mmCIF file of C-alpha atoms and ligand atoms in Angstrom:
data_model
loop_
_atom_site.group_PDB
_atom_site.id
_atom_site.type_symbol
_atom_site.label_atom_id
_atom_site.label_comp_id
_atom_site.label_asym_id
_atom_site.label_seq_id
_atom_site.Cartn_x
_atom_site.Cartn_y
_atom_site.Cartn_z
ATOM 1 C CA UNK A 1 120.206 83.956 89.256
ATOM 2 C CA UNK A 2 118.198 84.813 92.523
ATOM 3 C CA UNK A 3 115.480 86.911 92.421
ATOM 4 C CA UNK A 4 115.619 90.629 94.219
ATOM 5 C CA UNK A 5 114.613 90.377 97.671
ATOM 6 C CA UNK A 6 111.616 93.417 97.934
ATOM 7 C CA UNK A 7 110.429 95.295 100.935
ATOM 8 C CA UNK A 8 106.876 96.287 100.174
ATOM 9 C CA UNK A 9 105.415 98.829 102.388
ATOM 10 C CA UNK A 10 101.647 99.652 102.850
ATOM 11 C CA UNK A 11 100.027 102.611 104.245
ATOM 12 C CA UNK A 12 96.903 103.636 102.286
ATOM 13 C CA UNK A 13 94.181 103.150 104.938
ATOM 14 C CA UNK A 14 94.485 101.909 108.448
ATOM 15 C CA UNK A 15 96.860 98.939 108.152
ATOM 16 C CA UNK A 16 100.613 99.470 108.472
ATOM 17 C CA UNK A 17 102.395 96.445 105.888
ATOM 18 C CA UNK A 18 105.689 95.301 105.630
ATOM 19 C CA UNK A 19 106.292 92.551 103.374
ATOM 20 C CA UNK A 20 109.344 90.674 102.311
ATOM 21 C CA UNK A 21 108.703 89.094 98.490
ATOM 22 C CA UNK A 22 111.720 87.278 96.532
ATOM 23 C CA UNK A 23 110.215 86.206 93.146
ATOM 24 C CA UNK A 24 106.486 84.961 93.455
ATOM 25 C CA UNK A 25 107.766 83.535 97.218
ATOM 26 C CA UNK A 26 106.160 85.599 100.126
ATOM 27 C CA UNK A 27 108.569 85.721 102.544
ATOM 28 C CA UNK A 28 106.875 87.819 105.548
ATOM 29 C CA UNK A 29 103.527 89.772 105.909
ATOM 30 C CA UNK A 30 103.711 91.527 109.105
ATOM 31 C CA UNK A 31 100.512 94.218 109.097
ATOM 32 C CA UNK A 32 99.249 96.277 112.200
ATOM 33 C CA UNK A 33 95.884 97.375 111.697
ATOM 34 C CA UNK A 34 94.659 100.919 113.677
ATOM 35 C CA UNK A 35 90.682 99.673 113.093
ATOM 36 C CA UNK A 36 89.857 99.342 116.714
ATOM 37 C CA UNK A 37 90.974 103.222 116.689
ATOM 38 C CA UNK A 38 88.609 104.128 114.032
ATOM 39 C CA UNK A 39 85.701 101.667 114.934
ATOM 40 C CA UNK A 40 83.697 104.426 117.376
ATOM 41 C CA UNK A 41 83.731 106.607 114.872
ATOM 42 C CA UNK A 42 81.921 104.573 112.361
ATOM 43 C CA UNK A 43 84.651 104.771 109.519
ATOM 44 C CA UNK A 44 88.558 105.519 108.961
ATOM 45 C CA UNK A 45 89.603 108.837 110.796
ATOM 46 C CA UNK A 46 92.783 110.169 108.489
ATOM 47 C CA UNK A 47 94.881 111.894 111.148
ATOM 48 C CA UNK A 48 94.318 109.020 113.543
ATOM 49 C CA UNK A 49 95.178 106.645 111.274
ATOM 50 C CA UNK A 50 98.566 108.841 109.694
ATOM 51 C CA UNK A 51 99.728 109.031 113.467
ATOM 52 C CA UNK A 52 98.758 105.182 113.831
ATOM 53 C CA UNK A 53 101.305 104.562 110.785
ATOM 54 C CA UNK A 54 103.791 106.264 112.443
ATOM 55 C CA UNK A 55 104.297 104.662 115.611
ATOM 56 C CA UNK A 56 103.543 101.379 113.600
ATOM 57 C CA UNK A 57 106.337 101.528 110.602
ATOM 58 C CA UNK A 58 109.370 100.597 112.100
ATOM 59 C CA UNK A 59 108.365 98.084 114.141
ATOM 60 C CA UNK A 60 106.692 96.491 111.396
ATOM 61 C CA UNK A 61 109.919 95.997 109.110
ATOM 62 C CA UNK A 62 111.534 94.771 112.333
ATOM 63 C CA UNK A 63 109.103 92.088 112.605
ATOM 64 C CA UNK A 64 108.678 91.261 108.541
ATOM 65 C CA UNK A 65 112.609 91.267 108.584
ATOM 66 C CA UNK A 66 112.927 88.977 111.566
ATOM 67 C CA UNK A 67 110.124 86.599 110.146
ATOM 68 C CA UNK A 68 112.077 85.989 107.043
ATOM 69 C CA UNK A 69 115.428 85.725 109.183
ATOM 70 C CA UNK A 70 116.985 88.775 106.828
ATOM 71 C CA UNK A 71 118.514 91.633 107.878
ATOM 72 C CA UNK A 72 117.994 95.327 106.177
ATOM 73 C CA UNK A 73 121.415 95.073 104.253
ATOM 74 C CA UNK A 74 119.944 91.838 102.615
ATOM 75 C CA UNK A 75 116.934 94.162 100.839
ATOM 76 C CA UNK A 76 117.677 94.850 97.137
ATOM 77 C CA UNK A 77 114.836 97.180 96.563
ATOM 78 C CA UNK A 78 111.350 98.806 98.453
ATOM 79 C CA UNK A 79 108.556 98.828 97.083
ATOM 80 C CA UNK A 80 105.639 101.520 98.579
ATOM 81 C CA UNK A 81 101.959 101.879 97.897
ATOM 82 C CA UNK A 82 102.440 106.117 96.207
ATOM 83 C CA UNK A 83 98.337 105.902 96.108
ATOM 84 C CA UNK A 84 95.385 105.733 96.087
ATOM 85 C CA UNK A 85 94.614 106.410 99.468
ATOM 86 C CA UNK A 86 94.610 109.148 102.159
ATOM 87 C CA UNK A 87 97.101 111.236 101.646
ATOM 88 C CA UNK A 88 98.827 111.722 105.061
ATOM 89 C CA UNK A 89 98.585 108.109 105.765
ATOM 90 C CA UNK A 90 100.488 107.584 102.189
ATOM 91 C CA UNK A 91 102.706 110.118 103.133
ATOM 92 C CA UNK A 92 104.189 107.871 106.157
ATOM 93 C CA UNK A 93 104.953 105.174 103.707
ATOM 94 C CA UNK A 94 105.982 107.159 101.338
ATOM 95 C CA UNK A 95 108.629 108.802 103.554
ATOM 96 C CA UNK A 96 109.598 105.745 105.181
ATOM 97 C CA UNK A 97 110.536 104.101 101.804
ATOM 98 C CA UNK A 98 112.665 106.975 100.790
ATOM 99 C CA UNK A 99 114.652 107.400 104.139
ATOM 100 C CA UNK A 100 115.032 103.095 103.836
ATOM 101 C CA UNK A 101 115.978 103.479 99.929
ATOM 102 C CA UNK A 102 118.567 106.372 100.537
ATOM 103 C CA UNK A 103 120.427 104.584 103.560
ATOM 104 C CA UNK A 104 120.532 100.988 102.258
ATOM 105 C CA UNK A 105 121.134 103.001 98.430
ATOM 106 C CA UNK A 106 118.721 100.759 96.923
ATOM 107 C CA UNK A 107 115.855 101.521 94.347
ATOM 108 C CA UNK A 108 112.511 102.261 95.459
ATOM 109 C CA UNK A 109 109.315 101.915 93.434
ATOM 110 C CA UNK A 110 106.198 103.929 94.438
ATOM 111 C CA UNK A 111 103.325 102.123 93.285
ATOM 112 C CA UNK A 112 99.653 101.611 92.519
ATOM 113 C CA UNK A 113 97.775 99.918 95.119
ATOM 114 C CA UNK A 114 94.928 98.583 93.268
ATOM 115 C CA UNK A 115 97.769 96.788 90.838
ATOM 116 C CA UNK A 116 99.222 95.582 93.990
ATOM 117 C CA UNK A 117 95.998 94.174 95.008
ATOM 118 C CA UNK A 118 95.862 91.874 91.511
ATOM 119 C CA UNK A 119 99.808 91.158 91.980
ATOM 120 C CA UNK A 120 99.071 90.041 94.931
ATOM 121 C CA UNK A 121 97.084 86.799 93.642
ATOM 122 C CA UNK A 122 100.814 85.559 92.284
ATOM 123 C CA UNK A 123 102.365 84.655 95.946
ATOM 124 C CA UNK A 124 99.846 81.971 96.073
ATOM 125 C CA UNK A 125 99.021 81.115 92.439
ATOM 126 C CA UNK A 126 102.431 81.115 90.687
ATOM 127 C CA UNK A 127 102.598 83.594 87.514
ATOM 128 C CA UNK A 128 98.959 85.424 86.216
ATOM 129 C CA UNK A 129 97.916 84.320 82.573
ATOM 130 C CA UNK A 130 98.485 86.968 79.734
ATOM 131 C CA UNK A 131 95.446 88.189 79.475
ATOM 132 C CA UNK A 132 93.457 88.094 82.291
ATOM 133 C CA UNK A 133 90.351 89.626 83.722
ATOM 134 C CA UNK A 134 90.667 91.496 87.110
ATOM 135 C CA UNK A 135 87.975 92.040 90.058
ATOM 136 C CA UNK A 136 88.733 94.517 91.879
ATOM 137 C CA UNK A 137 87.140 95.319 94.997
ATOM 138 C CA UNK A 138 88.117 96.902 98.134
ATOM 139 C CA UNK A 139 86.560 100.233 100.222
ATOM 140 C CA UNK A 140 87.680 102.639 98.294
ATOM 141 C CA UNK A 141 87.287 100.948 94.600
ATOM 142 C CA UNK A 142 85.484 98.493 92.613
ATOM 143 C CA UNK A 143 86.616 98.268 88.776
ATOM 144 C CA UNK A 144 86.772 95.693 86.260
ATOM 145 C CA UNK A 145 90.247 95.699 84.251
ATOM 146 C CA UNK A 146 92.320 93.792 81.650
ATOM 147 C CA UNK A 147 95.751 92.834 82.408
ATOM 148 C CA UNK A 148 98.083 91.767 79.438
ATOM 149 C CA UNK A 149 100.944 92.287 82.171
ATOM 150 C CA UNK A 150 100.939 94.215 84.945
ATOM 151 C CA UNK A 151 104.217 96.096 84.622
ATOM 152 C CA UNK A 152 103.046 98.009 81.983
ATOM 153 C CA UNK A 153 99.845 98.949 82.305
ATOM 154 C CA UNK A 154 96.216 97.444 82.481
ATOM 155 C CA UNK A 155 92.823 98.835 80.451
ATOM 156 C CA UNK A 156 90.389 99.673 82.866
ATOM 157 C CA UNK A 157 86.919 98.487 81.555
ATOM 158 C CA UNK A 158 84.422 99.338 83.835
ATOM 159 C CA UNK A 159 84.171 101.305 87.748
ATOM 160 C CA UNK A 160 81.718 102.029 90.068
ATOM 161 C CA UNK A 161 79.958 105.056 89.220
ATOM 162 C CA UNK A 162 78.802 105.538 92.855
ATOM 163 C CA UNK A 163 80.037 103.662 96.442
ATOM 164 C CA UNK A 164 82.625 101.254 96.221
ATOM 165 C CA UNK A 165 81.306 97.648 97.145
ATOM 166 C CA UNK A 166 83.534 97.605 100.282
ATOM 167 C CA UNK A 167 81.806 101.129 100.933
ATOM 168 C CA UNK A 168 78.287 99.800 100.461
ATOM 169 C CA UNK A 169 79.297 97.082 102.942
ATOM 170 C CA UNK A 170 80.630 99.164 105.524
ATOM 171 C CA UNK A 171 77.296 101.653 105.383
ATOM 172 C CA UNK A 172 75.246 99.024 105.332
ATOM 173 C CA UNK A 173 77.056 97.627 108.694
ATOM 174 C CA UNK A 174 75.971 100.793 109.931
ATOM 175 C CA UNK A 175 72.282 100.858 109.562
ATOM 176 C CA UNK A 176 72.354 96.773 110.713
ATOM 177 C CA UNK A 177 73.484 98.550 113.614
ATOM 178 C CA UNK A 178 77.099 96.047 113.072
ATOM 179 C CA UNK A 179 80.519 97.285 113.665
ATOM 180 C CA UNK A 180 82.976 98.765 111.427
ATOM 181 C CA UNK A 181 84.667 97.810 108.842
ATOM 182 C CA UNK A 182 80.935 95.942 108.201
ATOM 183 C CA UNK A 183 82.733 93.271 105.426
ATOM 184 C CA UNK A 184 83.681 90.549 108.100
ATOM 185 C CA UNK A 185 80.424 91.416 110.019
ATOM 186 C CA UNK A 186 77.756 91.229 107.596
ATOM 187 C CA UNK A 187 79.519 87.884 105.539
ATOM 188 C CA UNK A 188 79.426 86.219 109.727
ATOM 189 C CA UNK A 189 75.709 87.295 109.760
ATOM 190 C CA UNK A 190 74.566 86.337 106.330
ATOM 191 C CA UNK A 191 75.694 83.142 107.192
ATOM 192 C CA UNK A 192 72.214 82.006 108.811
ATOM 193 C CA UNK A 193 70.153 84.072 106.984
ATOM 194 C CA UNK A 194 68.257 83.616 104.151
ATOM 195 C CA UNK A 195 69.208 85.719 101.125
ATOM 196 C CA UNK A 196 66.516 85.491 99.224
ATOM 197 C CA UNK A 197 64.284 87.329 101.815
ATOM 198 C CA UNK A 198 64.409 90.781 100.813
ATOM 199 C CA UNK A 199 64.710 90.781 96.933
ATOM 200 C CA UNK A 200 66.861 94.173 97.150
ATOM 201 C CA UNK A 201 67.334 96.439 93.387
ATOM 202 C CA UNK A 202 70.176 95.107 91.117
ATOM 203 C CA UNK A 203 71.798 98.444 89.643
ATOM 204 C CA UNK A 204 73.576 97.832 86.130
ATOM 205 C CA UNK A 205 72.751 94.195 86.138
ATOM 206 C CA UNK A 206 71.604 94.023 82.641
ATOM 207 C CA UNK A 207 72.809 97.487 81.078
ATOM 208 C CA UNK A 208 75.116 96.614 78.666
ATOM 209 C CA UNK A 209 78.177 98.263 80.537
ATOM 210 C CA UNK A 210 80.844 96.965 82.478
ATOM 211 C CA UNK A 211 79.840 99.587 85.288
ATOM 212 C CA UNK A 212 79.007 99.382 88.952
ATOM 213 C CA UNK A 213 76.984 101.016 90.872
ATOM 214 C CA UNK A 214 76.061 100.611 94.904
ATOM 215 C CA UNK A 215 74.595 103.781 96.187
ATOM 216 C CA UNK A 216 70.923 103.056 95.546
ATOM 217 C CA UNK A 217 71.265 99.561 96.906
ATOM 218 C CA UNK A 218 72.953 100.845 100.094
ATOM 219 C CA UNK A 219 69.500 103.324 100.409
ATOM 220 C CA UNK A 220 67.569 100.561 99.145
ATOM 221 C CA UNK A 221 68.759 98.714 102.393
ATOM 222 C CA UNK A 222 68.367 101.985 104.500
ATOM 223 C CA UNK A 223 65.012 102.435 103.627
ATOM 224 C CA UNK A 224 63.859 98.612 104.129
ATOM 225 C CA UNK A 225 64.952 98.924 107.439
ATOM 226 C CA UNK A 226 63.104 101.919 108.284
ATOM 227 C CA UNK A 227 60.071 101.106 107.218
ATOM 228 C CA UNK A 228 60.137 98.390 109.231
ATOM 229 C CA UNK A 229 61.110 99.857 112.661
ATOM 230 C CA UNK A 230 58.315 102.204 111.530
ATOM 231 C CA UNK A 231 55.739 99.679 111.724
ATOM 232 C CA UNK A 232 57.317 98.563 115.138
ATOM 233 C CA UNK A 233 58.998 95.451 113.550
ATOM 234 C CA UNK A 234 62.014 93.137 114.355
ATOM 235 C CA UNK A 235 64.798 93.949 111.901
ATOM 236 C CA UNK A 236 66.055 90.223 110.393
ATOM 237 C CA UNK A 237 69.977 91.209 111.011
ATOM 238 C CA UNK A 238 71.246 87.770 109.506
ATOM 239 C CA UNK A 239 68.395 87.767 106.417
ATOM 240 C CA UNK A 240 68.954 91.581 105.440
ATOM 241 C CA UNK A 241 72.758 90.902 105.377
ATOM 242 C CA UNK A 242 72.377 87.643 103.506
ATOM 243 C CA UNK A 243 70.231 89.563 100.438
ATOM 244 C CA UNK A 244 72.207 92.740 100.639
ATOM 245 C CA UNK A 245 75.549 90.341 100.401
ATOM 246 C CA UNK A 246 73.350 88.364 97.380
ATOM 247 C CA UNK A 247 73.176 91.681 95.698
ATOM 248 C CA UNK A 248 76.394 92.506 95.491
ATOM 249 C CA UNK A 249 77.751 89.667 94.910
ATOM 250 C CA UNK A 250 74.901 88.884 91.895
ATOM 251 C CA UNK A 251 76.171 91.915 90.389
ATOM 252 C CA UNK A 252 80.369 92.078 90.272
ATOM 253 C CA UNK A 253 79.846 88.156 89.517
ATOM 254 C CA UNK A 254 77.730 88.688 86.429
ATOM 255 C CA UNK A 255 79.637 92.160 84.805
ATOM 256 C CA UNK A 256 83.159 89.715 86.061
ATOM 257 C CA UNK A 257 81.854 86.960 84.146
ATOM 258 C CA UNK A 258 80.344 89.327 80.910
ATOM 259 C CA UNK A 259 83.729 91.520 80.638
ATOM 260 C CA UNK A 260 85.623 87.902 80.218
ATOM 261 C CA UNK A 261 83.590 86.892 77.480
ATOM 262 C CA UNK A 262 83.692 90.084 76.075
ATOM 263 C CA UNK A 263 87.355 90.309 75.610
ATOM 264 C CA UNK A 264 87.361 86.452 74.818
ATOM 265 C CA UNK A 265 89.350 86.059 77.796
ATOM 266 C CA UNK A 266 89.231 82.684 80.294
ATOM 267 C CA UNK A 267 90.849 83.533 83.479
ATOM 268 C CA UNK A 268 89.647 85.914 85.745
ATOM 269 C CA UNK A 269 91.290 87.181 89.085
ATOM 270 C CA UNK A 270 89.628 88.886 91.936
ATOM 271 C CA UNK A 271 91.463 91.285 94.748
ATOM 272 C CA UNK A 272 90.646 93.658 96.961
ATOM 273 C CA UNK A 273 88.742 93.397 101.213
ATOM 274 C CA UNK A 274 85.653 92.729 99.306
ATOM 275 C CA UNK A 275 87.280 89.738 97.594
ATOM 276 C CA UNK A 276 87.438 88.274 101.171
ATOM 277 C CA UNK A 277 83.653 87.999 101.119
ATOM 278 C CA UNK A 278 82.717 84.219 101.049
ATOM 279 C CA UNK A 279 79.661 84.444 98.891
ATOM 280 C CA UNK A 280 81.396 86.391 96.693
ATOM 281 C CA UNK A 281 84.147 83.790 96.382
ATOM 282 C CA UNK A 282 81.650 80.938 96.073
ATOM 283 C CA UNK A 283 79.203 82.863 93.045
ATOM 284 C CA UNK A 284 82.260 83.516 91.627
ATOM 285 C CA UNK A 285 83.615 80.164 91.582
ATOM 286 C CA UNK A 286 80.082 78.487 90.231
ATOM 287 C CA UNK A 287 79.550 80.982 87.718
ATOM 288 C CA UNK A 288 83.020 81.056 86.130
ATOM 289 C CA UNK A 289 82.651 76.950 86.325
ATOM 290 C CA UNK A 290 79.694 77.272 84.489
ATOM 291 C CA UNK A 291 81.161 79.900 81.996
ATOM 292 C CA UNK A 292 84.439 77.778 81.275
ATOM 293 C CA UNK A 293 86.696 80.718 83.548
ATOM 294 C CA UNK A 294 89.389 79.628 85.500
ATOM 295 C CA UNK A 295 89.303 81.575 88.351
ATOM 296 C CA UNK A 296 91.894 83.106 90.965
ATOM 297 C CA UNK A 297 91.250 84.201 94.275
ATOM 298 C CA UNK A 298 93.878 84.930 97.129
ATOM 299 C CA UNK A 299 93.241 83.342 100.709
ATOM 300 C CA UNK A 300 91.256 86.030 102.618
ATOM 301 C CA UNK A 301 94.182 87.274 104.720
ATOM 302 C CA UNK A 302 96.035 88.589 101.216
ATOM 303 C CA UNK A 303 92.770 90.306 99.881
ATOM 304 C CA UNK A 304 92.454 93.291 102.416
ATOM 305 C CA UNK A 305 95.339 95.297 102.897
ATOM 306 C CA UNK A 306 99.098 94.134 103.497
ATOM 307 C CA UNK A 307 102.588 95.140 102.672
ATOM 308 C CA UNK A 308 103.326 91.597 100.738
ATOM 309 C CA UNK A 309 101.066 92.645 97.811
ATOM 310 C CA UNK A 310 103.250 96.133 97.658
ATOM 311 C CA UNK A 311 106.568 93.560 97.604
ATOM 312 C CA UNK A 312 104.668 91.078 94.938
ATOM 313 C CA UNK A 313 104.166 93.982 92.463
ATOM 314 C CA UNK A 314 107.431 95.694 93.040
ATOM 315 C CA UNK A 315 109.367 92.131 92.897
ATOM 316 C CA UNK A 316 107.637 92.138 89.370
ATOM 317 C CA UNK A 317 108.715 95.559 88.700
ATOM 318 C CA UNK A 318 112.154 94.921 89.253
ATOM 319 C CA UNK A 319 112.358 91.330 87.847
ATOM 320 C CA UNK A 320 110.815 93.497 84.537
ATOM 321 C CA UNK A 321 113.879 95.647 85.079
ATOM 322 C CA UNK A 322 111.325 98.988 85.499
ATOM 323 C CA UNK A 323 112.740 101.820 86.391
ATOM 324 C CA UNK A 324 112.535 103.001 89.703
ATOM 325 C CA UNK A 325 110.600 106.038 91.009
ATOM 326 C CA UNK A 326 112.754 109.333 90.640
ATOM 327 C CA UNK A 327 113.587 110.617 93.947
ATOM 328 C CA UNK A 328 111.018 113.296 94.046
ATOM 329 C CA UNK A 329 107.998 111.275 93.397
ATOM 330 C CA UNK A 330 105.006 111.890 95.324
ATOM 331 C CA UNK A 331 101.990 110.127 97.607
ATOM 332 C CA UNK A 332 99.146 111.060 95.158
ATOM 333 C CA UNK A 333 95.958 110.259 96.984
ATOM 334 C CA UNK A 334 94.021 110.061 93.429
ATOM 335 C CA UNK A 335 96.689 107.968 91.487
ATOM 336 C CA UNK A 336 94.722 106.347 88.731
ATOM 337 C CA UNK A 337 94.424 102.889 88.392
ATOM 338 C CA UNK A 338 96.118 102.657 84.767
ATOM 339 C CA UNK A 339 98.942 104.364 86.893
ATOM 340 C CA UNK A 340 101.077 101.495 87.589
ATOM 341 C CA UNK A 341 104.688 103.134 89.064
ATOM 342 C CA UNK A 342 104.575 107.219 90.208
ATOM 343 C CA UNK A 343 107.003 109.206 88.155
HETATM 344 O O1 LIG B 401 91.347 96.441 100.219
HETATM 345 P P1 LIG B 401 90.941 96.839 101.573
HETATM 346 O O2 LIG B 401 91.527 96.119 102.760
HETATM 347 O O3 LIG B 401 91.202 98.378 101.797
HETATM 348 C C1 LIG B 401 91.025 99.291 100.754
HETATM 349 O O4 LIG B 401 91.906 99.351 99.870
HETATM 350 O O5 LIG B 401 89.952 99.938 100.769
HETATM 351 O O6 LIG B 401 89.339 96.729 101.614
HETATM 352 C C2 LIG B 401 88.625 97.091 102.770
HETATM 353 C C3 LIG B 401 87.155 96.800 102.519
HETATM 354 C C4 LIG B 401 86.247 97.288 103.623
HETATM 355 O O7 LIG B 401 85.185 98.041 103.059
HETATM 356 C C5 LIG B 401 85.744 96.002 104.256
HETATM 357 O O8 LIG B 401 84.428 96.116 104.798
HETATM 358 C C6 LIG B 401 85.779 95.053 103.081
HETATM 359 O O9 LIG B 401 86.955 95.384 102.388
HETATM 360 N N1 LIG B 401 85.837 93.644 103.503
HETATM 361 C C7 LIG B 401 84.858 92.762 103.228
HETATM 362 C C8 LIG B 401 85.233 91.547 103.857
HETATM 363 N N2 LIG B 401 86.439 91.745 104.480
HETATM 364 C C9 LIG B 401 86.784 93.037 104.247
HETATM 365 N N3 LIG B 401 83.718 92.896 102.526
HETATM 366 C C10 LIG B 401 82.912 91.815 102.451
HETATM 367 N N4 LIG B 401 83.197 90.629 103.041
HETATM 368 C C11 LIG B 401 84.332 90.438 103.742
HETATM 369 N N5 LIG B 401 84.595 89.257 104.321
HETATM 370 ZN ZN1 LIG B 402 93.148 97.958 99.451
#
């Protein structure tokens, strides 16, 4: 039998994404991105971005649909990030899904974005392993979970208690004097620096927990910086960004690799902007060699924000035969992340 061909639609943040998802195949991954609206302000502005989603929705099935040479009557069900997020930029996809799922009279699933960012991994890795360990790491979240299977629900084991690591980033950016979103900025700059330079604090490393936290880091970084202006020096752009990026990548690689061994488990998968980072990627893939992990990583381009991880973990959904949201489910902008389908 052929798999359910699933519209996923994304509007959390600042990308609009429409993806088309049959089975583990990714069929299109059209995203429009409203960042260079946001970047003079230093961070996401919500109405700019809500209005951004607007003008951006339509046009973005259009092009998903005309990528995977289907036509809207083809779709068997829609798939929409219901939260976390902001909520009037949720409330665009939201909508959109609703008015698509009542005129085609298909089924639509609100979901969880941070699952979507772990189904995700699937399109390019085939099927995740029952159980697995999942990284998660984007601007907004940074939590340590165990999936026995997605559809039903995943154990969260451990969160940031402060920033988010894609936060951290991003206010770090800032004080570098880099622009925003400061991910893809500070990874380019840490390239030619050194990053053991600045031997920046370490918070949780060794406290028994499966906890985050980035706040005092992120000060830690501030307060580096102005002590050197303050005695009239050069700032080291590419070195402070290289141990900052150390840091945080020290950190979620360690707690990754203790909460597998931990649970006893031996594959460990990693989503999320942050998981875009390329030091990240690289710790992660010595240390879990090291630790006997097998680990999973999507290509950069499927780790921040798109409307093909929406269609991955709704194509899972309905190949699980889950029921569909009710028709009166709502964009909740706190949705937990053990939520994995709104009501
Ligand atoms: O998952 P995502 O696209 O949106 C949220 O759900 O929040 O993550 C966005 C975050 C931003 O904070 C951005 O700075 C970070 O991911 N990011 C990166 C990289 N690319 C994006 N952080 C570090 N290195 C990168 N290459
Ligand atoms: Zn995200």
């Amino acid at each position: 039998m052929i798999a359910p061909l699933v519209l996923g639609i994304e509007t959390s943040c600042d990308e609009t994404g429409a993806g088309l998802v049959r089975g583990h195949e990714l069929l299109a991954d059209a995203v429009a991105s409203s960042v260079a609206e946001h970047a003079r302000f230093g961070g996401v502005v919500p109405e700019v971005a809500s209005r951004a989603h607007l003008e951006a929705m339509v046009p973005a099935v259009q092009r998903a649909l005309a990528t995977a040479g289907a036509r809207l009557a083809d779709i068997d069900a829609i798939a929409v990030t219901a939260g976390p997020g902001l909520a009037g930029a949720l409330l665009v996809g939201v909508c959109a899904a609703k008015a698509y799922g009542l005129a085609l009279g298909k089924p639509v699933y609100g979901v969880n974005h941070l699952a979507a960012h772990v189904a995700v991994d699937q399109l390019e890795h085939g099927p995740l392993p029952a159980p697995v360990i999942a990284l998660l790491v984007s601007g907004g979240h940074s939590s340590l979970l165990l999936v026995e299977r997605l559809t039903t629900g995943v154990v969260a084991l451990g969160a940031t208690v402060d920033d988010a690591a894609g936060e951290a980033y991003d206010k770090v950016a800032r004080v570098l004097g880099l622009p925003f979103p400061g991910g893809p900025p500070i990874d380019a700059a840490a390239r030619t620096g050194d990053p053991g330079a600045v031997s920046f604090p370490r918070a949780k490393y060794r406290d028994g927990t499966l906890d985050f936290s980035f706040s005092g880091l992120k000060t830690a970084v501030a307060r580096w910086i102005e002590a050197r202006e303050a005695a009239g020096l050069p700032v080291p752009v590419a070195d402070v960004a290289a141990s900052f990026q150390e840091a945080v990548a020290d950190v979620l690689t360690r707690k990754a690799v203790d909460a597998c061994r931990s649970h006893g488990v031996d594959h460990l998968v990693i989503g999320g902007g942050v998981a875009a980072n390329s030091r990240l990627r690289a710790l992660a893939a010595q240390r879990c060699g090291a630790a006997g992990i097998r680990l999973r990583v999507p290509r950069p381009g499927l780790c921040t924000d798109n409307g093909a991880m929406v269609a991955a973990l709704g194509a899972e959904l309905a190949a699980d035969g889950a029921a569909p949201s009710g028709p009166a489910f709502r964009a909740d902008s706190g949705m937990p992340v053990t939520s994995i389908v709104a009501g």
